[in-house]
Coordinates of C-alpha atoms in Angstrom, one line a residue:
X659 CA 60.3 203.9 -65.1
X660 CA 57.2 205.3 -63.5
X661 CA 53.7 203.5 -63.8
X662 CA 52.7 205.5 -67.0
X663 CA 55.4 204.2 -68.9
X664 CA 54.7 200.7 -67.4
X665 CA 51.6 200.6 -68.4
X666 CA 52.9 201.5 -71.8
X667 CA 55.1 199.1 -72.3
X668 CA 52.6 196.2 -71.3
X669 CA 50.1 198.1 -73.6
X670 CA 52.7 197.5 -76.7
X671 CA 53.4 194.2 -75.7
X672 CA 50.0 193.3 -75.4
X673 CA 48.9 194.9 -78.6
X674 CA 51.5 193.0 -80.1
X675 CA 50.5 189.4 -78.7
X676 CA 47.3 190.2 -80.2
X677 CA 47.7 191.4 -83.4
X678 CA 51.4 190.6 -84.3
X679 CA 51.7 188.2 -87.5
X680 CA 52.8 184.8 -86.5
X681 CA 54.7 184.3 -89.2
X682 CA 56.0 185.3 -92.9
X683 CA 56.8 182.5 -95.0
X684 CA 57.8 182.7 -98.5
X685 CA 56.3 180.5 -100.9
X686 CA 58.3 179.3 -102.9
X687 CA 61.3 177.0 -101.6
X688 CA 63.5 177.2 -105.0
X689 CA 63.6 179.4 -107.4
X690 CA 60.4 181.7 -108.1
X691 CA 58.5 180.3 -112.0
X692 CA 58.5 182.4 -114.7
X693 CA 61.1 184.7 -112.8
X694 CA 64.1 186.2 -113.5
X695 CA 65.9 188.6 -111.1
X696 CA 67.3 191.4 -113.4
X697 CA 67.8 193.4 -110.1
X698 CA 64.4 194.9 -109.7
X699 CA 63.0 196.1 -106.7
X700 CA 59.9 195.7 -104.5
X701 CA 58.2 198.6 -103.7
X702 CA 56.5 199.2 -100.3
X703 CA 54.7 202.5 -99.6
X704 CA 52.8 204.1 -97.2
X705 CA 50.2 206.4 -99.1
X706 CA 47.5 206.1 -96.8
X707 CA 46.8 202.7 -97.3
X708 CA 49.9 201.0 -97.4
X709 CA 50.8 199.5 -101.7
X710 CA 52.8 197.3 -102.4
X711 CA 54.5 197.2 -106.3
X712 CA 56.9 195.1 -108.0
X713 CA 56.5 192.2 -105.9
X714 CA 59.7 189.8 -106.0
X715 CA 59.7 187.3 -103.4
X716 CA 55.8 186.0 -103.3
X717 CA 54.9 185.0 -99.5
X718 CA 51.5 184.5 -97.1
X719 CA 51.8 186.6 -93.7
X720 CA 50.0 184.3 -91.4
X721 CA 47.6 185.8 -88.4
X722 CA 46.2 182.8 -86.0
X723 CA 43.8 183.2 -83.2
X724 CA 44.1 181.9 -80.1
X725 CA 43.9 178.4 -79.2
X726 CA 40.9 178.0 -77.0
X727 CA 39.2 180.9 -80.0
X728 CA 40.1 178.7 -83.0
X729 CA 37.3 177.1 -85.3
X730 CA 40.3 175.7 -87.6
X731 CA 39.0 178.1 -90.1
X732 CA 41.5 180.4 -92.2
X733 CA 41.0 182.5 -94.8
X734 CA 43.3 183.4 -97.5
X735 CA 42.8 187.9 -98.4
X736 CA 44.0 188.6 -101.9
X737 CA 44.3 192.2 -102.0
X738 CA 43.3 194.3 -104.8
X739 CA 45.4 197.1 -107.2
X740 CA 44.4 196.4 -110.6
X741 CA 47.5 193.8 -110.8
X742 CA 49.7 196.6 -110.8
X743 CA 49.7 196.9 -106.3
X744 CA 48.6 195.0 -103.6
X745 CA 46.4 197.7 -101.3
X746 CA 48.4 195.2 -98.3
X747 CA 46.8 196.8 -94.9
X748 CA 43.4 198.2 -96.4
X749 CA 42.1 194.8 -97.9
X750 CA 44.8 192.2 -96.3
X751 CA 46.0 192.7 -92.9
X752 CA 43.3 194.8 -91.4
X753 CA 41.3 191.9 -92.4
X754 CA 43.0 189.0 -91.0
X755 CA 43.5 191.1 -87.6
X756 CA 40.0 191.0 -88.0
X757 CA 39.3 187.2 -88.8
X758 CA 41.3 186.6 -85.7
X759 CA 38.3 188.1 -83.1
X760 CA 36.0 185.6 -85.2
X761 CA 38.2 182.4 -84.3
X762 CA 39.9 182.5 -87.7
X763 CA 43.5 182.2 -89.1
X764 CA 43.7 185.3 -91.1
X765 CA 46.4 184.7 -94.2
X766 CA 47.4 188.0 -96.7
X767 CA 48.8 186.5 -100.1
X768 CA 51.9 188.6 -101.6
X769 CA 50.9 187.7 -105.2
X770 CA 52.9 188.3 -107.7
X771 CA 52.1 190.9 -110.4
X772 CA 52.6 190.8 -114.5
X773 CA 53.4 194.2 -114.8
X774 CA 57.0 193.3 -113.2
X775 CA 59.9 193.1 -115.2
X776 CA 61.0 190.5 -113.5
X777 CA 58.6 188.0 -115.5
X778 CA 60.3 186.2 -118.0
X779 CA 57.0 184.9 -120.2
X780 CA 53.3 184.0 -120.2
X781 CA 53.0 187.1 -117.3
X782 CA 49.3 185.8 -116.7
X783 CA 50.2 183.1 -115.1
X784 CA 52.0 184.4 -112.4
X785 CA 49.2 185.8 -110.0
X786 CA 47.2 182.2 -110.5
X787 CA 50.7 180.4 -109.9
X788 CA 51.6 182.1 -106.9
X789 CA 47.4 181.8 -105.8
X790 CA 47.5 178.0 -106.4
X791 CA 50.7 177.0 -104.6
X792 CA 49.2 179.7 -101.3
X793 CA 46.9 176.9 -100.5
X794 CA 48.5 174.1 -101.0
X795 CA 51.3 175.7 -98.2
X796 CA 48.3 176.4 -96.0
X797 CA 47.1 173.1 -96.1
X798 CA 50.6 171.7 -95.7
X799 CA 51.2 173.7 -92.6
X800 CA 47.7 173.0 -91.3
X801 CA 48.6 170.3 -88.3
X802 CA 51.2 172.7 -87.2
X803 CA 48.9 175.9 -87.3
X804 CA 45.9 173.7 -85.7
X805 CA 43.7 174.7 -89.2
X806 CA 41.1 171.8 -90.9
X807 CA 42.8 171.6 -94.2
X808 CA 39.3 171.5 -95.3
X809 CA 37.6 174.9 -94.1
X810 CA 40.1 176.9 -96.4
X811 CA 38.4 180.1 -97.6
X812 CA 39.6 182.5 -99.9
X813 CA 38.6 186.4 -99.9
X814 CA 39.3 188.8 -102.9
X815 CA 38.9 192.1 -103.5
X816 CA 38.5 193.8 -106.8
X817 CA 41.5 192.6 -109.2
X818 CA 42.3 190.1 -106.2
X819 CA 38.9 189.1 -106.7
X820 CA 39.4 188.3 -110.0
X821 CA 42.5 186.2 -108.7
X822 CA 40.8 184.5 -106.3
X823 CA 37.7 183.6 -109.1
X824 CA 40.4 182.1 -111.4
X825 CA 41.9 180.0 -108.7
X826 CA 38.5 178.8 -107.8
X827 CA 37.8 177.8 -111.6
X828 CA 41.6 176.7 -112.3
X829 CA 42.5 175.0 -109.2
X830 CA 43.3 172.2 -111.5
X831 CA 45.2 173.4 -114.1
X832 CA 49.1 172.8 -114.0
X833 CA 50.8 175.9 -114.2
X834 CA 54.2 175.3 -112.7
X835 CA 56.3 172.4 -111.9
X836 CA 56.3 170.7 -108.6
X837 CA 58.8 172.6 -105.6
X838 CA 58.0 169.8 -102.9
X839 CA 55.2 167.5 -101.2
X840 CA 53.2 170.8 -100.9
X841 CA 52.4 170.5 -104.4
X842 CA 51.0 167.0 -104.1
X843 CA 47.7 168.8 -102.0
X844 CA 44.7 170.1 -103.9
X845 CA 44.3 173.7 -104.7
X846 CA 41.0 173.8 -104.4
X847 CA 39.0 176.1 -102.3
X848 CA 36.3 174.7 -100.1
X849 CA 34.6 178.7 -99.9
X850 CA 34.9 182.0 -101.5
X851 CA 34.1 185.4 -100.7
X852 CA 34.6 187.8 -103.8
X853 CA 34.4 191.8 -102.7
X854 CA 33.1 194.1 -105.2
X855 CA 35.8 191.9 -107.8
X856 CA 36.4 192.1 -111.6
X857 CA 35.5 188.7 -112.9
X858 CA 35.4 188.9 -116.4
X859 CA 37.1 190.4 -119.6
X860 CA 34.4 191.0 -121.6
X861 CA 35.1 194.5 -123.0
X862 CA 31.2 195.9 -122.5
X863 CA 32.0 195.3 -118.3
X864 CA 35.4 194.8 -117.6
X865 CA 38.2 197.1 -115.7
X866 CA 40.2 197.5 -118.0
X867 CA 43.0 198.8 -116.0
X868 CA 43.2 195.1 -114.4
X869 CA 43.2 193.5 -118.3
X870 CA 45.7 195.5 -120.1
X871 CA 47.9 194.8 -116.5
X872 CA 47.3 191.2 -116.6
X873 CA 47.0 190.4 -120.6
X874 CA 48.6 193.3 -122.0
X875 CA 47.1 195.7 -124.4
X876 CA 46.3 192.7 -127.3
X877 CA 45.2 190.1 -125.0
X878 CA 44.3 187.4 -127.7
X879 CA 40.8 186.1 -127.9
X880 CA 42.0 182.6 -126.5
X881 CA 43.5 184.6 -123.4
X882 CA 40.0 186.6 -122.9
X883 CA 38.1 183.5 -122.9
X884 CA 40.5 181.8 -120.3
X885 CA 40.5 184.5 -117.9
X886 CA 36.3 185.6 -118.0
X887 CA 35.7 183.3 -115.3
X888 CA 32.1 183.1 -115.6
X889 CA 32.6 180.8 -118.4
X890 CA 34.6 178.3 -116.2
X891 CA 32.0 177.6 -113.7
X892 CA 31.1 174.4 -113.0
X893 CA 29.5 172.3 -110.3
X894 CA 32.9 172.1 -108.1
X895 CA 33.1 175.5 -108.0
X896 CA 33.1 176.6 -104.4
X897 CA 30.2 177.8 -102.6
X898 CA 30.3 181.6 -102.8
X899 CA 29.9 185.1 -101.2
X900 CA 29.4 188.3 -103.9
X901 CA 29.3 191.6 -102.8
X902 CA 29.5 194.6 -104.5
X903 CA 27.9 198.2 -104.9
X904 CA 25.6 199.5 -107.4
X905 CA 27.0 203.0 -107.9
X906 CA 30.7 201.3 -108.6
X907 CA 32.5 202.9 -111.6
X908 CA 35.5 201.3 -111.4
X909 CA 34.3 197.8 -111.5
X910 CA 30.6 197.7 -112.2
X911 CA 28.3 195.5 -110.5
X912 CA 27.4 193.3 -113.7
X913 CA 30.7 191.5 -112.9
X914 CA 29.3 190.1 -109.6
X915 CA 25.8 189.7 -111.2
X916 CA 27.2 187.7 -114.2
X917 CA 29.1 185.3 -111.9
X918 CA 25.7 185.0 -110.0
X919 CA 23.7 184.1 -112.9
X920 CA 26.8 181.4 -113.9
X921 CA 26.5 180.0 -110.3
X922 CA 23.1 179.7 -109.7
X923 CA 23.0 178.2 -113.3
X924 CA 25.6 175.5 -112.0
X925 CA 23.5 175.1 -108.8
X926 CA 26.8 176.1 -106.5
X927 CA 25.2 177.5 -103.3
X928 CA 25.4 181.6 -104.1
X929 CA 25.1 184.3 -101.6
X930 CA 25.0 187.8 -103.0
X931 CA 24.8 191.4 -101.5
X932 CA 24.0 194.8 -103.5
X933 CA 23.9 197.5 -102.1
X934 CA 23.0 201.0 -103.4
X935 CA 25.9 202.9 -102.6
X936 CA 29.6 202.5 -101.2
X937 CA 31.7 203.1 -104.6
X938 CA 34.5 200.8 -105.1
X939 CA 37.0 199.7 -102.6
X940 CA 35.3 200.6 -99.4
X941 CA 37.3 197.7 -97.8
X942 CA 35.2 197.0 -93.9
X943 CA 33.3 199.9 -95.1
X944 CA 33.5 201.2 -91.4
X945 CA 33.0 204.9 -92.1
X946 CA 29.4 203.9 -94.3
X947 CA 26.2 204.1 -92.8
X948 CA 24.9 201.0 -95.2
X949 CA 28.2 199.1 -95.7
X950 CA 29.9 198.8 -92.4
X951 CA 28.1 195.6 -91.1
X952 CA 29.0 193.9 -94.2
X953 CA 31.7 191.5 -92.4
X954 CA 29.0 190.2 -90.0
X955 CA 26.8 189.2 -92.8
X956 CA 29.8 187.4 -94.1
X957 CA 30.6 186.1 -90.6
X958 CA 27.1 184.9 -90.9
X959 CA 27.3 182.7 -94.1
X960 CA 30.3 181.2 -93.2
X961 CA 29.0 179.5 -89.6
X962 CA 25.5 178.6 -92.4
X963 CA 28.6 176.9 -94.5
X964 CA 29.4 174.4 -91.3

């Protein structure tokens, strides 16, 4: 083997220390709620980005920094898709690769989605369920991962956004029955970041891609109320990071500026940035003169959250 393919080999190896996950870990130790395998398959495709359809076996793909690097810090990424795909790379693991230059523990959530035949009733529920029980295994496994159970962030983006409001406004709503200790721990975030994310289902701003996929095409008026997280707001709502882009069409900015105005109403400490252009899902926004510093400012209200 001559030096080029040496230095090669310690290249890959290298590469793979650094950025390699530490671990998959399913989350649920019995059986999966609500589901019933019928024999359907997960999807995963590279289109690009790489999606991820039909999810079947929920899990959180763990990235942690270094030792002498770690501020105990983790954040769970809930990818977007309109809760019919998980965009897994693009607005999950690029992220958390990411996260783990900044000192943090970089977790991507395989949520489950309602559009899955698998579901055997109430298909909204499953995205919060599997959301809910994420954090309560991160928090479990925090002594062994070396994370402060109590500098848990969660990130969404778009229809994960959504996901990650409703955990942060129904962290303490029972929506499954208890698998083991892990369920004893609180589901409550202690920060959120929300990137350009559908929060409510008012018809006059919604995506309604992501409300027909998560309530079906007759969501009941009970169901829309539950599930417009503005309205749930309270004063234990997390501290919280918006961003979004004005000239989104797919989910327009008044979703960000709604929860804003709910937030700040609330008095939960609010950060929020507009900006005038980007579109929707522009992810680390690297390739956009405006957008692609985003992840510092971000950087920079998490270390103002210490």
């Amino acid at each position: 083997m001559n030096r080029y393919h040496l230095f090669l080999v310690f290249m890959l190896l290298f590469m793979h220390g650094l950025f390699g996950q530490d671990t998959i870990m399913n989350l649920w130790p019995k059986s999966v709620p609500n589901q019933l395998d019928i024999g359907e398959k997960e999807v995963d495709t590279l289109e690009n980005i790489r999606w991820i359809r039909y999810v079947q076996q929920p899990s959180i793909e763990v990235y942690l920094p270094s030792l002498p690097n770690n501020t105990g810090k983790a954040i769970l990424l809930f990818p977007g898709g309109g809760y019919q795909g998980l965009a897994y790379n693009w607005e999950g693991v690029d992220f958390a690769k990411a996260f783990n230059a900044q000192g943090i523990a970089g977790i991507v959530v395989k949520y489950r989605l309602p559009n899955s035949k698998t579901i055997v009733k109430n298909r909204h529920e499953v995205p919060l369920q599997d959301a809910q029980r994420a954090i309560r295994l991160v928090r479990k496994m925090a002594p062994k991962w070396n994370l402060d159970p109590n500098k848990i962030v969660i990130m969404g983006f778009s229809a994960g956004g959504h996901l990650a409001s409703t955990l942060s406004v129904h962290y303490d709503e029972k929506v499954y029955e208890k698998q083991d200790e892990a369920d004893d721990l609180g589901a409550r975030p202690n920060f959120m970041a929300l990137i350009y994310p559908v929060i409510t289902m008012d018809d006059k701003i919604t995506h309604r891609g992501s409300r027909e996929a998560l309530l079906g095409d007759q969501g009941s008026d009970e169901l829309m109320k539950r599930f417009s997280n503005e309205l749930h707001v309270n004063a234990d709502t997390p501290p919280t990071f918006l961003l979004h882009a004005t000239d989104d069409e797919a989910v327009v900015v008044e979703n960000s500026l709604r929860f804003y105005s709910s937030l700040k109403d609330h008095k939960v400490p609010v950060t929020m940035h507009i900006y005038p252009s980007g579109g929707h899902g522009f992810a680390l926004g690297l390739n956009h003169t405006l957008l692609n510093g985003w992840l510092n400012r971000f950087f920079e209200w998490l270390a103002s959250m210490d």
